[in-house]
Coordinates of C-alpha atoms and ligand atoms in Angstrom, one line a residue:
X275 CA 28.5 -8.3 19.5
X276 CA 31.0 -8.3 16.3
X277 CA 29.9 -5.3 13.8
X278 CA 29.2 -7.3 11.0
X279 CA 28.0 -6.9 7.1
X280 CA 24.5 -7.5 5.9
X281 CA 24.6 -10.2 3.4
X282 CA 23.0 -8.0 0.2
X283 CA 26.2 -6.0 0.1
X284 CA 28.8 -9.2 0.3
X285 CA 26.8 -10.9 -2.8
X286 CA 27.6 -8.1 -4.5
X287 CA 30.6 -7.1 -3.9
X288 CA 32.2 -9.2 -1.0
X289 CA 35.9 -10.6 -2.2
X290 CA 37.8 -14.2 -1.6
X291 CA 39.9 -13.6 0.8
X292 CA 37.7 -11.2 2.8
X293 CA 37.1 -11.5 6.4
X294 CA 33.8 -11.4 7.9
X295 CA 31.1 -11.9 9.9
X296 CA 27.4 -11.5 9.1
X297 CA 24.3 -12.4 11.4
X298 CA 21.1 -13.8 10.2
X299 CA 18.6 -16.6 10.4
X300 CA 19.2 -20.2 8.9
X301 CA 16.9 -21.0 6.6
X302 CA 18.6 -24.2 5.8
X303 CA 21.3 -26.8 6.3
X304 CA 22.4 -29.5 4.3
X305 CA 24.9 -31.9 5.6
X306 CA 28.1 -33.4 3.4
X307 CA 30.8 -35.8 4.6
X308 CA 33.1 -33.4 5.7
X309 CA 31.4 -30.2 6.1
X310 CA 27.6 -28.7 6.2
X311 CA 26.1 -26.3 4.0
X312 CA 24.0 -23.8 6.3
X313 CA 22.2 -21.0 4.4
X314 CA 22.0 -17.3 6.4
X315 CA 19.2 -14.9 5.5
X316 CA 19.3 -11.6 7.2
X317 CA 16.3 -10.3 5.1
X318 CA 18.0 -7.9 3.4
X319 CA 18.2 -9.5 -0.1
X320 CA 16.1 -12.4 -1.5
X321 CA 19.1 -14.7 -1.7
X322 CA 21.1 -15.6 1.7
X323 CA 24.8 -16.5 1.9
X324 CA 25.7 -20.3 1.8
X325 CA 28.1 -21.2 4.5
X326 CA 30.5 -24.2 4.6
X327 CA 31.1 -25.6 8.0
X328 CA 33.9 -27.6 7.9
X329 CA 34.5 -31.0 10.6
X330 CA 37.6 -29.0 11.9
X331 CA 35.4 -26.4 13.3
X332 CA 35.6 -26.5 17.6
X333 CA 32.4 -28.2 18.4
X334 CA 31.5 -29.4 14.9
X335 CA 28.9 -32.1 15.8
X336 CA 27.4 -29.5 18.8
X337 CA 27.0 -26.6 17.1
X338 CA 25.8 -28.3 13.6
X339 CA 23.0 -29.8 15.7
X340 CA 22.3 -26.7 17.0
X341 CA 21.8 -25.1 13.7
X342 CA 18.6 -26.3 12.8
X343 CA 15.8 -24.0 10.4
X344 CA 14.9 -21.3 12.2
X345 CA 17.7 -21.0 14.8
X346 CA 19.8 -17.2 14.9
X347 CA 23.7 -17.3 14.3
X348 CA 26.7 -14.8 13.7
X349 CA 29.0 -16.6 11.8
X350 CA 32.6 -15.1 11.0
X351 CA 34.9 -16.6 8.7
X352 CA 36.5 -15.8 5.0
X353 CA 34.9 -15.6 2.2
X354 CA 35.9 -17.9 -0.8
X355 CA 35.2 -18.6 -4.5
X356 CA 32.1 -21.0 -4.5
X357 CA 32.4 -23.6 -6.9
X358 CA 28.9 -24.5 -6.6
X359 CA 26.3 -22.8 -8.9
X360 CA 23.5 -19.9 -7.9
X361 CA 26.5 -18.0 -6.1
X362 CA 29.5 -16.1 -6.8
X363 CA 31.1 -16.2 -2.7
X364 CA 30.4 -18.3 -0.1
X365 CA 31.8 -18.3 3.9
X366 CA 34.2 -20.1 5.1
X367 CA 33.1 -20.5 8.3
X368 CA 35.9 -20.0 11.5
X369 CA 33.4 -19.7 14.5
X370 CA 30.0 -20.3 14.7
X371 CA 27.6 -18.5 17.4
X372 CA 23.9 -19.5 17.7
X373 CA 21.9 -17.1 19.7
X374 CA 18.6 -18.7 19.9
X375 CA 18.3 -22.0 18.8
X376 CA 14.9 -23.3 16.8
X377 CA 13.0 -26.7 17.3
X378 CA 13.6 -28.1 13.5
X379 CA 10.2 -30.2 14.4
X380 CA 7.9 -27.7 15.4
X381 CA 9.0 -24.6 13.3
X382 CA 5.7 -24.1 11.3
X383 CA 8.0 -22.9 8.4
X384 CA 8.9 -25.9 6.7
X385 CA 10.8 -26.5 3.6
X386 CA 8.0 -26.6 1.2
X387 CA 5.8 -24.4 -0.1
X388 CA 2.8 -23.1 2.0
X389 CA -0.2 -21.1 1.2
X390 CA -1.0 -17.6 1.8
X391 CA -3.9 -18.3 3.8
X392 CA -1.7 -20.6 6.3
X393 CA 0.5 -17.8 6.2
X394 CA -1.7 -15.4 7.5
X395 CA -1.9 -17.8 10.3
X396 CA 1.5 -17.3 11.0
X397 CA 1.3 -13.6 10.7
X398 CA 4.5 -13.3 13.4
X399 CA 6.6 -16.0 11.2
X400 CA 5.9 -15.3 7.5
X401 CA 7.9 -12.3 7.0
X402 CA 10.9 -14.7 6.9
X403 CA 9.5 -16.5 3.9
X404 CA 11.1 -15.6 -0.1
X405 CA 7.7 -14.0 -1.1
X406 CA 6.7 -11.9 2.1
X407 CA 10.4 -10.7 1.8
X408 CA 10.6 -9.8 -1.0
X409 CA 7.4 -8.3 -0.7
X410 CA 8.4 -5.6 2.2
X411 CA 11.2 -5.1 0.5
X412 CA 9.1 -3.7 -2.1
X413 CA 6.7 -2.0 -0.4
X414 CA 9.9 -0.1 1.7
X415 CA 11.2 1.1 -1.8
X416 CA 7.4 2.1 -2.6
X417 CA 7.7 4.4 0.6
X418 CA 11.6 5.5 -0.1
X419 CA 10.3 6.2 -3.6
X420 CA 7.1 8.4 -2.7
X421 CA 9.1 10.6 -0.7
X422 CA 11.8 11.0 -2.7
X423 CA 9.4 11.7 -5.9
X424 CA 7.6 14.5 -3.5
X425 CA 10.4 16.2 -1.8
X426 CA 12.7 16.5 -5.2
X427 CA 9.0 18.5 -6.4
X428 CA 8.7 20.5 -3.1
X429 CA 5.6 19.4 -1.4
X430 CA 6.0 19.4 2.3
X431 CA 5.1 16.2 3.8
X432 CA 2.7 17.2 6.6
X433 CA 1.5 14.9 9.2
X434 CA -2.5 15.1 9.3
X435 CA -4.7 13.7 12.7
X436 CA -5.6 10.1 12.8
X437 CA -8.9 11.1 15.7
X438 CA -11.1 13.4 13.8
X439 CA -14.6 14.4 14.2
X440 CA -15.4 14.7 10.5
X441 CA -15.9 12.1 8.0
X442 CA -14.1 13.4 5.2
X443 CA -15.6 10.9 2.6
X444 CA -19.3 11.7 3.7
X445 CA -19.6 7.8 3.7
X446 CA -20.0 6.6 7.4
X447 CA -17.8 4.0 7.1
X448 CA -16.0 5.2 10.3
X449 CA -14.5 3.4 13.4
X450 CA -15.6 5.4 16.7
X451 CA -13.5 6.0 19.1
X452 CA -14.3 6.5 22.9
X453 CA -13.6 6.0 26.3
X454 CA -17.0 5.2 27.6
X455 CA -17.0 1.7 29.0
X456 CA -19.7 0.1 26.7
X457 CA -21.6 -2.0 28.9
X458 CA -22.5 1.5 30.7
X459 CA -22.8 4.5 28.4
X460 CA -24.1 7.4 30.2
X461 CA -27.3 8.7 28.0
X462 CA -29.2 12.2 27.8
X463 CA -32.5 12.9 28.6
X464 CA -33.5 11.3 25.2
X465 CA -31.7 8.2 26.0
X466 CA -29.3 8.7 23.1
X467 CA -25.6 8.3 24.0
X468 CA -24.2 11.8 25.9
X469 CA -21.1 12.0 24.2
X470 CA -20.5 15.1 26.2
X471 CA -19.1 13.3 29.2
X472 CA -16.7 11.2 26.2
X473 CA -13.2 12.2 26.2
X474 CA -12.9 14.1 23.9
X475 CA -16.7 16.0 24.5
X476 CA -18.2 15.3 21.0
X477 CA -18.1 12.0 19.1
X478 CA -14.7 11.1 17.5
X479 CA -13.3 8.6 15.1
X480 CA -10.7 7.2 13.2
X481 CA -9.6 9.1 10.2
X482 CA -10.6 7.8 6.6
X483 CA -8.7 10.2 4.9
X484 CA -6.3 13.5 5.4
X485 CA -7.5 15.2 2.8
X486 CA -9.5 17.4 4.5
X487 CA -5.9 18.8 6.8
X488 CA -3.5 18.3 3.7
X489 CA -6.0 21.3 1.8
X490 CA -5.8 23.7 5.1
X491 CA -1.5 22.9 4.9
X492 CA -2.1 23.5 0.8
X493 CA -3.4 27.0 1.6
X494 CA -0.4 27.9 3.6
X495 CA 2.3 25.4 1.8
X496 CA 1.2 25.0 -1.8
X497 CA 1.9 21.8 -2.1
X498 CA 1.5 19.3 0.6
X499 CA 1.4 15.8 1.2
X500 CA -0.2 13.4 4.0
X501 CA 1.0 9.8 4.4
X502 CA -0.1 7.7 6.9
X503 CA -2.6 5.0 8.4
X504 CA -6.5 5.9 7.5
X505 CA -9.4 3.5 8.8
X506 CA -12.7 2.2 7.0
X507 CA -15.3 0.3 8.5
X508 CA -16.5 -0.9 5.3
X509 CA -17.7 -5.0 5.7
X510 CA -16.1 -5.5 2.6
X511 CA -14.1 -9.0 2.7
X512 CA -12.6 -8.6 -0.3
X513 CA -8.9 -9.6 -2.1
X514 CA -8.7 -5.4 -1.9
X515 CA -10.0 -3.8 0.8
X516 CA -8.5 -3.2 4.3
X517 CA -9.9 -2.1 7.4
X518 CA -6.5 -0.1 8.0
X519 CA -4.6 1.0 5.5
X520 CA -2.3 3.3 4.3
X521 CA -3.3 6.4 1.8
X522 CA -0.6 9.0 -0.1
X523 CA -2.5 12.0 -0.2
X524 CA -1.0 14.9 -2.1
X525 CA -3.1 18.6 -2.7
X526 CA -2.0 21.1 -4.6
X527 CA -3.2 24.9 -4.6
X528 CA -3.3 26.8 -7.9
X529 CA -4.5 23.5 -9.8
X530 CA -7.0 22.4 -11.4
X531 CA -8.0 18.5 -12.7
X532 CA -5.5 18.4 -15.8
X533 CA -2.5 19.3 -13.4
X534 CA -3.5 16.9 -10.6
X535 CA -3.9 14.0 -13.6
X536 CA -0.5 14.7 -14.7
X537 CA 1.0 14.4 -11.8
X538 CA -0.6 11.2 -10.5
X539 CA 1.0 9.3 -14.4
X540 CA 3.9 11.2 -13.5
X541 CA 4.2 9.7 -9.7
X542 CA 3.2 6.2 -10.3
X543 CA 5.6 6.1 -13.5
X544 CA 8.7 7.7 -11.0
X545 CA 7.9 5.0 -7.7
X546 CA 7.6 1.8 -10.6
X547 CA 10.9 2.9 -12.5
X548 CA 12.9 3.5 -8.9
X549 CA 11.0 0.0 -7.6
X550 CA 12.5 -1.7 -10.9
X551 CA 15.8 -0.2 -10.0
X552 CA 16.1 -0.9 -6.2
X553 CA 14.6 -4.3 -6.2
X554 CA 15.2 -5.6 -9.1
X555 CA 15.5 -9.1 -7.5
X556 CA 12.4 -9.3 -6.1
X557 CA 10.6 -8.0 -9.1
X558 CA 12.2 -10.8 -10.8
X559 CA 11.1 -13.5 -8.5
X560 CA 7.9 -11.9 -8.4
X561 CA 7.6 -12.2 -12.2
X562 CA 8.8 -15.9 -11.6
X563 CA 6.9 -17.0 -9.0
X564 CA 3.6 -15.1 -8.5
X565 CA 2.4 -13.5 -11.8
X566 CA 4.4 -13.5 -15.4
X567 CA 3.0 -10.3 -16.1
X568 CA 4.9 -8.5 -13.1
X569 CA 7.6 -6.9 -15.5
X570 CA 5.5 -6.5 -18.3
X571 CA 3.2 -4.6 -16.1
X572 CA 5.8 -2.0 -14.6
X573 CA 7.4 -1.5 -18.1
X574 CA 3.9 -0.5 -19.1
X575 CA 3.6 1.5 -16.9
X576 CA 6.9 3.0 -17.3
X577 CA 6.7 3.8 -20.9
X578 CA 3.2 3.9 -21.9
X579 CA 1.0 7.0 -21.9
X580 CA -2.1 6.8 -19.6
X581 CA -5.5 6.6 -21.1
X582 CA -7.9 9.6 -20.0
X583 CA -11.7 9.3 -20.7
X584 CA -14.7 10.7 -19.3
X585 CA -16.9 8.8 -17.2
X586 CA -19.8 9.2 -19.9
X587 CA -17.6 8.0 -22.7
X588 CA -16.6 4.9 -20.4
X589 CA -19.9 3.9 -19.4
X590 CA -20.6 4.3 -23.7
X591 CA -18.2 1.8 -24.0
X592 CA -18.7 -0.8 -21.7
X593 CA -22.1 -0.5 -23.2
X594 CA -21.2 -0.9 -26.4
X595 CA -19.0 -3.9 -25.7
X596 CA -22.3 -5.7 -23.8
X597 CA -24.5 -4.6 -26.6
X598 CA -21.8 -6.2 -28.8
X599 CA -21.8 -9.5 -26.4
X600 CA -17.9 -8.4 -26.3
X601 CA -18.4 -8.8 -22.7
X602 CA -20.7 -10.1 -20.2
X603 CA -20.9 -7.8 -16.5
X604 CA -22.1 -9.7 -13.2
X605 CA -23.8 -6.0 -12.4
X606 CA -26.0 -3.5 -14.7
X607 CA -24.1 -0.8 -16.7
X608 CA -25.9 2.9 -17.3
X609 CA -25.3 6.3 -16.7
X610 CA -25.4 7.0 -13.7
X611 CA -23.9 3.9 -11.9
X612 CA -21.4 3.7 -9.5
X613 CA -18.4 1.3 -11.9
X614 CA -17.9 -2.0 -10.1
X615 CA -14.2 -3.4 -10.3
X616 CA -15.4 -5.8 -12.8
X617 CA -16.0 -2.3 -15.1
X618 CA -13.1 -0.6 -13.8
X619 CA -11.0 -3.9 -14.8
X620 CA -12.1 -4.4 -18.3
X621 CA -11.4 -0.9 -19.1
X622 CA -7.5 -1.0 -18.0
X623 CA -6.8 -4.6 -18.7
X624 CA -9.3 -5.9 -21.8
X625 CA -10.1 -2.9 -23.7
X626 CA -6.9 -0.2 -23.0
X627 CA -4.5 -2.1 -22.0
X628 CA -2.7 0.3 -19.5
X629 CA -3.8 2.4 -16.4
X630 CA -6.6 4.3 -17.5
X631 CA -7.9 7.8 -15.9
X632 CA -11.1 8.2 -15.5
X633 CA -13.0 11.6 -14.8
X634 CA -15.9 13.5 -14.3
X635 CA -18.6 11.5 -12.6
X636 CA -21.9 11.8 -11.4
X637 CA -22.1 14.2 -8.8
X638 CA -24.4 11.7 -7.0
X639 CA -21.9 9.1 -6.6
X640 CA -19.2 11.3 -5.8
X641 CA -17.8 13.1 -2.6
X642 CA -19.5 16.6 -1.6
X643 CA -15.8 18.4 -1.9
X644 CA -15.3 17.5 -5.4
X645 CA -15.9 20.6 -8.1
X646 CA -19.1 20.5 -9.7
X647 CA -18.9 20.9 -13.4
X648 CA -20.5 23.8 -15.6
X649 CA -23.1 20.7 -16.4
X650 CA -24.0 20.5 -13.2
X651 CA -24.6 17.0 -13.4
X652 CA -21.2 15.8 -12.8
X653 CA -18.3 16.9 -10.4
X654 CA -13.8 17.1 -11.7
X655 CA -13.3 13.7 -10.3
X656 CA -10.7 11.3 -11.3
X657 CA -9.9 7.9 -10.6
X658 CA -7.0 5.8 -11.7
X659 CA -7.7 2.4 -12.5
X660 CA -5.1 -0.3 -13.0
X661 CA -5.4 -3.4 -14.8
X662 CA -5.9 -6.2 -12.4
X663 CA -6.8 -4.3 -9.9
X664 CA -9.7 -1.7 -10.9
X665 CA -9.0 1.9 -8.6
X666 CA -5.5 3.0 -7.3
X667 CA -6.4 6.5 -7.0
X668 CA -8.9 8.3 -6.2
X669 CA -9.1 12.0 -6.7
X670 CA -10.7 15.5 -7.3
X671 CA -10.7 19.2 -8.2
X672 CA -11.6 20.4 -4.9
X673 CA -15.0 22.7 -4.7
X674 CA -13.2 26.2 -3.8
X675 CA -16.6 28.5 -4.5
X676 CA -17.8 28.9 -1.0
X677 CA -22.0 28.8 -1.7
X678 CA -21.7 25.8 -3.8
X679 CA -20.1 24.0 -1.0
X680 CA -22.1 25.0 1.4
X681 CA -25.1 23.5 -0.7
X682 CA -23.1 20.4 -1.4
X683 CA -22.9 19.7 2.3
X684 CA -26.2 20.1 2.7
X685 CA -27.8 18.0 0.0
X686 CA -25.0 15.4 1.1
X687 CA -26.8 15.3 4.7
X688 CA -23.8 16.2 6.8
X689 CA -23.8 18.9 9.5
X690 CA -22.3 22.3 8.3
X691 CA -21.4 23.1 11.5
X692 CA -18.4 20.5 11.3
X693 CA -17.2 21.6 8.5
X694 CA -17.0 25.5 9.7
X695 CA -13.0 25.7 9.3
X696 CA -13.3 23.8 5.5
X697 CA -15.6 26.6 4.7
X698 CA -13.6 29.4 5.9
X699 CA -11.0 28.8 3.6
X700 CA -13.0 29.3 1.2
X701 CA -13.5 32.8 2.8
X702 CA -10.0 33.6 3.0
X703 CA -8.2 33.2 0.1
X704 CA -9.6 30.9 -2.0
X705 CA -7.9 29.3 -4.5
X706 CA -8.6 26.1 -7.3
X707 CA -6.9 22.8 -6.1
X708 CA -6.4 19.4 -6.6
X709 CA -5.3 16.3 -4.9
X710 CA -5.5 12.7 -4.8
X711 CA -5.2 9.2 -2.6
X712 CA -3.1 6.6 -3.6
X713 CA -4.3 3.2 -1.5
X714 CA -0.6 2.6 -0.7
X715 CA -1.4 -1.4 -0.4
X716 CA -2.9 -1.4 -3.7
X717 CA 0.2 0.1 -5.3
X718 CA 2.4 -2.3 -4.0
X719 CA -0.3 -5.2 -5.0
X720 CA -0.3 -3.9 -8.1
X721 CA 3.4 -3.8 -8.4
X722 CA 4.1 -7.7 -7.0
X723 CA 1.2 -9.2 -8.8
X724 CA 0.2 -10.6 -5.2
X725 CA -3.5 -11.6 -5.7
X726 CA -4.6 -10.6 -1.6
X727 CA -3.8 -7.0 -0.2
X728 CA -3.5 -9.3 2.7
X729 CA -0.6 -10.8 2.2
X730 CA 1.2 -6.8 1.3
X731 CA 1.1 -5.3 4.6
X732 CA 2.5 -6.8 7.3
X733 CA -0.1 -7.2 9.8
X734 CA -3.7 -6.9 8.1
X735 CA -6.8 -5.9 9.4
X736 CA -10.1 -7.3 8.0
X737 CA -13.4 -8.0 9.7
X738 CA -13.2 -10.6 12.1
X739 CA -9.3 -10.6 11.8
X740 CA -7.1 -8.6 14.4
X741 CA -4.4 -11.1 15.0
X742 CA -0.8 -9.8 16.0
Ligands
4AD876 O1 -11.2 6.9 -3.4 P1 -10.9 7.2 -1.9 O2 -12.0 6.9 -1.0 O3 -10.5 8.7 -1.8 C1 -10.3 9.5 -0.7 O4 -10.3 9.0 0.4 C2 -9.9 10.9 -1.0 N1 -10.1 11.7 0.2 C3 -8.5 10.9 -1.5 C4 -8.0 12.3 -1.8 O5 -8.5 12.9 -2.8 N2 -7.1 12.9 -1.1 O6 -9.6 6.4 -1.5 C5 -8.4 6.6 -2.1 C6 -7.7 5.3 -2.4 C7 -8.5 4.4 -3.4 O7 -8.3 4.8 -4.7 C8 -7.9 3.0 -3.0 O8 -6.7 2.8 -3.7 C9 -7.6 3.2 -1.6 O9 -7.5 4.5 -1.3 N3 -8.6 2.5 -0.7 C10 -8.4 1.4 -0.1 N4 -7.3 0.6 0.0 C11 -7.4 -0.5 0.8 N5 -8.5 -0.8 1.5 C12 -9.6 0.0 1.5 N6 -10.7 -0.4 2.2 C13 -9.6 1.1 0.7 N7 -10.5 2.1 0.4 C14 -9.8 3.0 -0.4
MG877 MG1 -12.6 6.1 -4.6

């Protein structure tokens, strides 16, 4: 096969007179008198290059009814001036190879627009759509971008387990994992399952978080960070929530929760701005096509100074605003309460008007590793909220005094027996730290505008929903 260019790079820069070939998919043809329009998309820009197939071409008729939507081609030929409008070059095509053709009748991608929900449908198809383009293009840069921002700041990206035996959020919203055949699991003398003759001896699961590895790396690294695929069995069928999904998890030793607030403003402020500078395209189209507030929304972001409020002063004011009839809630507001993304959303979008940190809950509602507060009552905890969205990040001051975690395990009902290496570094060198998880599918939801985290990750997994 020819080495040939990928079309982002010739819309830029390609030159009449240029020869070239590029290789992509047609997305659409459009027959003149003389010649035929095809459109090539290669996915790496929003816009494909038009191509002009002119009658002269060897096997004109053939090869043009071979070309239909769908169907793979290298084309090479010279680029030219094009005097039609929406691009600066076009191909003059001088041969034409089509590698797999494409039945124009049954192709389920039509020229028209579909929903998101048949899309889903077509979860194997719909990445070659303008909108689920543009929107992995995004959520590549997202990834490009959280390195980049971590590495340039020293934290080592460290890989943490996806089979654990703990459940890091204490909320038993795991996936087990086993190799017992199910129709025959071999019981004790009690009857209960023997997970001693299981692979791995003891029951296992899919991670929900890293956090718990990224703080042992923390204690040897500093700063770390863990990015990769975390698992919830939550039943929650929502336009938010994931089965699987992917978390950036940073933790930083010698930190407390002023440091770890700064740099989760500084971080999401660093992957917007390089997000508005890579993809600029698709941000536009975004702000075109899915919500008008997409570019508003990053230069918010971008320039404006987060909001930081206690958890007591926000649950004042979403009081005040229902006292006030400002606002009417679907659920109950009082101390005490676990915020509903109803809550979480008026605060960022309605009241603030800009991502809004939110710290110092309830120790009740909160994770047993987070730091409980000289009050007592409430633990460092922040959360991130986002306007449209309610939480991005979740976070914490970690609990680093040894006999207060050991009591926060117990009262949280889980077995200190698991936790046995968390505890002992709090017996060997104990230090204050801080770290966070950014739902990486919410960022990049947040960023597009796209109204279902279905529709940003390429193959999603929701109850009842395992397709591709
Ligand atoms: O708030 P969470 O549960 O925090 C933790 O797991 C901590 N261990 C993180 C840490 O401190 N290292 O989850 C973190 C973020 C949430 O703010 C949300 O953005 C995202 O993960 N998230 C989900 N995203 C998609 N689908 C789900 N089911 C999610 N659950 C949480
Ligand atoms: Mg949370």
């Amino acid at each position: 096969m020819t080495t040939s260019q990928r079309i982002k790079h010739i819309l830029k820069t390609g030159q009449p007179g240029e020869a070239l070939t590029i290789q992509g998919w047609v997305r659409t043809k459009r027959a003149a008198k003389k010649f035929t329009f095809i459109e090539v998309n290669d996915g790496s820009s929003m816009n494909g290059l038009q191509v002009v197939a002119g009658a002269d071409l060897p096997d004109y008729v053939a090869s043009m009814e071979r070309l239909s939507t769908g169907a793979s081609v290298e084309i090479s030929g010279t680029l030219a001036e094009s005097p039609g409008k929406g691009q600066r070059v076009e191909l003059q095509a001088k041969t034409i190879e089509v590698f797999g053709e494409s039945d124009g009748e049954t192709y389920p991608l039509q020229k028209k627009r579909h929903s998101f929900e048949f899309l889903r449908t077509i979860g194997h198809l719909r990445s070659r759509t303008n909108t689920l383009g543009a929107v992995f293009r995004v959520r590549n840069a997202c990834a490009t971008a959280i390195h980049q921002f971590f590495q340039e700041r020293d934290f080592l990206w460290m890989h943490t387990p996806i089979l654990t035996a703990s459940d890091c959020e204490g909320a038993g919203e795991m996936f087990t994992v086993t190799r017992f055949n199910l129709d025959q699991i071999p019981t004790d003398k009690s009857g209960k399952a023997d997970y001693g003759q299981d692979f791995f001896g003891r029951p296992a699961y899919l991670t929900v978080s890293g956090q718990l590895e990224a703080e042992i790396m923390a204690m040897a690294f500093s700063n770390v960070y863990t990015f990769g695929p975390t698992f919830r069995a939550e039943n929650s069928n929502t336009s938010r929530h994931l089965a699987e999904f992917w978390m950036v998890e940073p933790e930083m030793a010698f930190c407390n929760l002023a440091g770890n607030m700064d740099l989760a403003e500084a971080f999401l402020k660093y992957v917007f701005a390089y997000v508005m500078e890579h993809c600029a395209d698709d941000m536009e189209f975004f702000n075109q096509r899915i919500d008008n507030a997409v570019l508003e929304t990053a230069e918010n972001i971008i320039n404006s100074e987060f909001t930081r409020i206690s958890y007591s002063e926000a649950i004042a004011l979403l009081e005040t605003a229902i006292e006030k009839g400002d606002k009417k809630f679907d659920y109950p507001v009082s101390w005490g309460v676990d915020m509903q993304s109803e809550h979480e959303r008026y605060l960022a979008e309605e009241y603030f008007k800009k991502p809004v940190i939110v710290t110092d809950y309830p120790r009740e509602i909160k994770a047993f590793y987070m730091r409980l507060n000289d009050d007592e009552k409430t633990v460092a905890a922040m959360d991130v909220l986002a306007p449209r969205l309610g939480e991005i990040i979740g976070g914490a001051q970690r609990e680093e005094r040894l006999d207060i975690l050991e009591q926060r395990i117990t009262a949280a009902g889980l077995p200190k027996e698991d936790y046995w290496w968390y505890l002992d570094l709090r017996r060997y060198g104990t230090v204050p730290h801080a770290g966070f998880g950014l739902g990486f599918e919410r960022l990049v939801q947040f960023m597009t505008g796209m109204a279902n985290i279905r529709d940003v990750i390429p193959f999603p997994r929701t109850p009842d929903n395992l397709d591709f």
